[in-house]
Coordinates of C-alpha atoms in Angstrom, one line a residue:
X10 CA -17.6 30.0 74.3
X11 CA -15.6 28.9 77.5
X12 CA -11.7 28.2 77.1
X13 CA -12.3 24.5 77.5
X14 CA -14.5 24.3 74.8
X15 CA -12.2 25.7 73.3
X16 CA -9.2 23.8 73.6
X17 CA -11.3 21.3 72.5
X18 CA -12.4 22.0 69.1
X19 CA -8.3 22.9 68.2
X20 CA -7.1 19.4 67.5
X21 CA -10.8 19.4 65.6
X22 CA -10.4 22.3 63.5
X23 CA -6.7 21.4 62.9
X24 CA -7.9 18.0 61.5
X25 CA -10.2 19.1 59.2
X26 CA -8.1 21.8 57.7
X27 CA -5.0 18.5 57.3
X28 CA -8.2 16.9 55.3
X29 CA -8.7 19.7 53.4
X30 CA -5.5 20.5 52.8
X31 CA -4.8 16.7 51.8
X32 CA -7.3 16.5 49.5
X33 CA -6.7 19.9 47.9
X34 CA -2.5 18.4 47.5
X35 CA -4.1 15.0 45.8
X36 CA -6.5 16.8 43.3
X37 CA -3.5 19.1 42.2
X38 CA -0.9 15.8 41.7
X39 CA -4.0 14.1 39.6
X40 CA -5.1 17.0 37.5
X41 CA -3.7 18.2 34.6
X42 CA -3.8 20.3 32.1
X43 CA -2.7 18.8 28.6
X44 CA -1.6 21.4 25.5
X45 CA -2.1 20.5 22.2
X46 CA 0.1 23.2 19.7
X47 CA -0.9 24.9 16.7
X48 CA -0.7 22.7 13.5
X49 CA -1.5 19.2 15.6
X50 CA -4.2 17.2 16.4
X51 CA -4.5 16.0 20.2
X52 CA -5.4 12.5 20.8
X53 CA -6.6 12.6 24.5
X54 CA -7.1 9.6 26.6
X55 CA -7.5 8.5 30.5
X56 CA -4.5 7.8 32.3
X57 CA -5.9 5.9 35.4
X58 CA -4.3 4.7 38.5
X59 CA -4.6 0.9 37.4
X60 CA -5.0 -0.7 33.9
X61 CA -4.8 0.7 30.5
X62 CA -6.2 4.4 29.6
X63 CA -9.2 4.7 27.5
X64 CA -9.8 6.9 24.4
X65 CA -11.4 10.3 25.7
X66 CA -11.3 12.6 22.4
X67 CA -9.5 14.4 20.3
X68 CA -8.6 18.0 20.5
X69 CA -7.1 21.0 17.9
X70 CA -4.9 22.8 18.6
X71 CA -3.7 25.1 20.0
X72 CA -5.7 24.5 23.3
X73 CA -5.6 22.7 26.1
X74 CA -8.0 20.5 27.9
X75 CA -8.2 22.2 30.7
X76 CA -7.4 20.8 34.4
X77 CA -9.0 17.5 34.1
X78 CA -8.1 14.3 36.5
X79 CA -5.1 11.7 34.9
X80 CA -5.4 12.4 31.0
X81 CA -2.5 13.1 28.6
X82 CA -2.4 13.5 25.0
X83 CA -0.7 12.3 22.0
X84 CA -0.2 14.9 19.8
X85 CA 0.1 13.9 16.4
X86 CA 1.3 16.8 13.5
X87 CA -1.2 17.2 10.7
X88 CA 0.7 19.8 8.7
X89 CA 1.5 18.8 5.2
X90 CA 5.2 17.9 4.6
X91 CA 7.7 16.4 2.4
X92 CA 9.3 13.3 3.5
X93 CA 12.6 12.3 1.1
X94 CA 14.5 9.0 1.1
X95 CA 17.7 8.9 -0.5
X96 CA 17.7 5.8 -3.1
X97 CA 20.6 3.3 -4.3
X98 CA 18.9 1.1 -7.0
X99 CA 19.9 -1.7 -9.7
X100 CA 18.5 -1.2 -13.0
X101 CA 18.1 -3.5 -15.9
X102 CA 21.5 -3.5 -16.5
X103 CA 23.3 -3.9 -13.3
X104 CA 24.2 -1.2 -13.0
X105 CA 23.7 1.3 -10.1
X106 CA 21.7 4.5 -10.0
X107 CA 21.7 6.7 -7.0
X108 CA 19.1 9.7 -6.4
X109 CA 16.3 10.7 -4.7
X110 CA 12.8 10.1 -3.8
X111 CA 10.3 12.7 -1.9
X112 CA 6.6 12.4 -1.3
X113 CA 4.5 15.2 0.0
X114 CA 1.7 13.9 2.4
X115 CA -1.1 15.0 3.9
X116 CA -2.5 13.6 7.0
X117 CA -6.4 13.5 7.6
X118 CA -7.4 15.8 10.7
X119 CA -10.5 13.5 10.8
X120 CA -8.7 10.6 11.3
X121 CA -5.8 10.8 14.5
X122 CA -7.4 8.2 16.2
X123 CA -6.8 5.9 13.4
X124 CA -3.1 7.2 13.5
X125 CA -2.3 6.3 16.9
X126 CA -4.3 3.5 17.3
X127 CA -3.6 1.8 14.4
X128 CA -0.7 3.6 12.6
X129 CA 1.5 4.0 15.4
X130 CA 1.4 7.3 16.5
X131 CA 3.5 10.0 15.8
X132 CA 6.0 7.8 14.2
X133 CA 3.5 6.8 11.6
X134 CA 5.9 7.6 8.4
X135 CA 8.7 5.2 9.9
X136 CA 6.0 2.7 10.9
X137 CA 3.9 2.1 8.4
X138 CA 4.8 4.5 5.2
X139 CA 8.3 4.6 4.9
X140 CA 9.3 1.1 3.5
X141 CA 6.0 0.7 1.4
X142 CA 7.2 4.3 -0.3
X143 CA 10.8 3.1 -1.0
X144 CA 9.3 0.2 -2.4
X145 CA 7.4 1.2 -4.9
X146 CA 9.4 3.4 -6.5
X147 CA 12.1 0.5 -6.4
X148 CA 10.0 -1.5 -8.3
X149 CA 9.3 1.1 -11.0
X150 CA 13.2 2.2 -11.5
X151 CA 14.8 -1.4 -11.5
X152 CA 13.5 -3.0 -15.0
X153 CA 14.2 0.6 -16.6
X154 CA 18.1 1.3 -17.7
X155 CA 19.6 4.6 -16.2
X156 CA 19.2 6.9 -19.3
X157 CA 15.5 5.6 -19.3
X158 CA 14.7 5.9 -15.8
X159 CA 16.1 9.8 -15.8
X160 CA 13.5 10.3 -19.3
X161 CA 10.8 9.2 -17.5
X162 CA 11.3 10.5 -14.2
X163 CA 8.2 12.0 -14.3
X164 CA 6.0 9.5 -15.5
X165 CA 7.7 7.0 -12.8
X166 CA 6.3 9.3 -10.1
X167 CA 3.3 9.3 -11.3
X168 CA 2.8 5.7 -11.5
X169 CA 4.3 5.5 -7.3
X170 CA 1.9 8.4 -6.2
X171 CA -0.9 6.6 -7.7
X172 CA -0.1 3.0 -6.8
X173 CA 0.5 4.3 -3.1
X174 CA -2.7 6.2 -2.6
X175 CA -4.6 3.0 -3.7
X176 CA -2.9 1.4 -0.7
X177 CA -3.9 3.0 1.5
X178 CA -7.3 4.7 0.3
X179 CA -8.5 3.5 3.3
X180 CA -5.9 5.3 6.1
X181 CA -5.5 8.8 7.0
X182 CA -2.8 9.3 4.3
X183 CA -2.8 10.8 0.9
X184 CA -0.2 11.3 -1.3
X185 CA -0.6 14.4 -3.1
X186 CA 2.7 14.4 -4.7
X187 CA 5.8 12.2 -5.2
X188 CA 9.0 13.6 -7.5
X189 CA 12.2 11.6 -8.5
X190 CA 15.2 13.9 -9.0
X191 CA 18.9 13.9 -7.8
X192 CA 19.8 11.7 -10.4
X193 CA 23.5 10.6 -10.2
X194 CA 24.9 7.8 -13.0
X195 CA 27.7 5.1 -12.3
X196 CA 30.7 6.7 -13.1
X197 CA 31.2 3.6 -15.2
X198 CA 28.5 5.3 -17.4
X199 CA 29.8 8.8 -17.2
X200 CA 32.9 7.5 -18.6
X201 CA 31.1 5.4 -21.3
X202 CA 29.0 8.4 -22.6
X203 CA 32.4 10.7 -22.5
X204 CA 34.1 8.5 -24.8
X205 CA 31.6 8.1 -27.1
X206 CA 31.3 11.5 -27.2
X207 CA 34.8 12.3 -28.0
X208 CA 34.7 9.2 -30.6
X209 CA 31.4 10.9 -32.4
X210 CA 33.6 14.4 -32.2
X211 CA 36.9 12.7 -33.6
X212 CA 34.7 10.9 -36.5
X213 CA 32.8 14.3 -37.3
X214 CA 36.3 16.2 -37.6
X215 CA 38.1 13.4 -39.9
X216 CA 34.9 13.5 -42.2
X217 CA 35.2 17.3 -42.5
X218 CA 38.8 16.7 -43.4

C-alpha cells in the first residue's frame, strides 16, 4: 500500500473508530442494570426517551435484570411486618382512652403490580391501609366504656382483623393479625377507681370492728 493511500484512509479509519466509540458511549448511558434485594419484589418497567414507561415485568429478588436499554424498577418489600398506630379515642362515656393498635400484614408476592399500580407503590400502608385500619378499630372502641374496651381487647381485635380483610379480599393485603394493648385510663379514672378502693377498704375494716 503506497503512503498516499495511506494518508488517505487515516481521517477514514479515525471516523469510524469516533462512530464506534460513540455508539459504544450511548449504549453504556442507556443501559442499565436494575437490582432488586432479597425480601422484595421488583416491579420493572420501560423508561423511554419520550412518554410514559410501560409495564415490563416483575422480578424476585435478589437479582438484577441484567444490562437492559432505559428500565428501572420499583421495588416493593413483601416481607411480613407489623405496622402500629398509636390511638387517642372517646368512649361511651367521654371519656378518653389512649393505647395502641398493631396489625401484622402480609403482602401477596403474586400481586406487586397491583401494588404499584393501583395501591401506590411502596407507600402502600400510608396510601391506602393506614386510615381504613385506624378506623375500624375506632369504631369498635368508642361505644364500649374504658374498663369494657380493656376486657374485651381481644375480642375487639378480632372483630377489626376480620372486618379489614373483607375490605380488601380483593388487594394484595391480608391481615393475619391485629392486637390492642397499651392500654392507658384517664387519670380521671385512675383516681375514681383508687377511691373507691380505699372507700371498700375503709368500710371492710369498720365492719370488722
Amino acid at each position: 500500500m503506497s503512503s498516499a493511500t495511506t494518508k488517505r484512509l487515516i481521517p477514514v479509519l479515525a471516523a469510524v473508530g469516533l462512530t464506534a466509540l460513540g455508539v459504544v458511549g450511548l449504549s453504556k448511558i442507556g443501559c442499565v442494570n436494575v437490582h432488586t434485594p432479597a425480601g422484595h419484589v421488583g416491579y420493572v418497567r420501560s423508561k423511554p426517551l419520550f412518554g410514559a414507561g410501560e409495564f415490563v415485568g416483575t422480578q424476585v429478588g435478589p437479582t438484577s435484570t441484567g444490562w437492559v436499554w432505559r428500565e428501572d424498577v420499583v421495588n416493593i418489600d413483601v416481607r411480613r411486618r407489623t405496622y402500629s398506630e398509636d390511638m387517642i379515642v372517646i368512649t361511651a362515656k367521654g371519656s378518653e382512652l389512649r393505647f395502641r393498635a398493631h396489625a401484622r400484614i402480609a403482602l401477596s408476592q403474586d400481586k406487586v403490580k397491583d401494588v404499584v399500580e393501583r395501591y401506590g407503590g411502596p407507600d402502600w400502608y400510608a396510601s391506602n391501609v393506614q386510615r381504613q385500619f385506624q378506623n375500624e378499630v375506632r369504631q369498635a372502641v368508642a361505644p364500649l366504656d374504658p374498663f369494657e374496651a380493656k376486657n374485651r381487647s381481644f375480642e375487639i381485635a378480632e372483630t377489626v382483623k376480620a372486618s379489614l380483610n373483607e375490605r380488601y379480599k380483593e388487594s394484595p393485603f391480608e391481615f393475619e393479625s391485629v392486637d390492642i394493648g397499651d392500654i392507658q385510663y384517664p387519670p380521671t379514672i385512675v383516681t375514681s377507681v383508687i377511691r373507691k378502693f380505699g372507700t371498700f377498704q375503709e368500710n371492710e375494716r369498720r365492719d370488722i370492728e
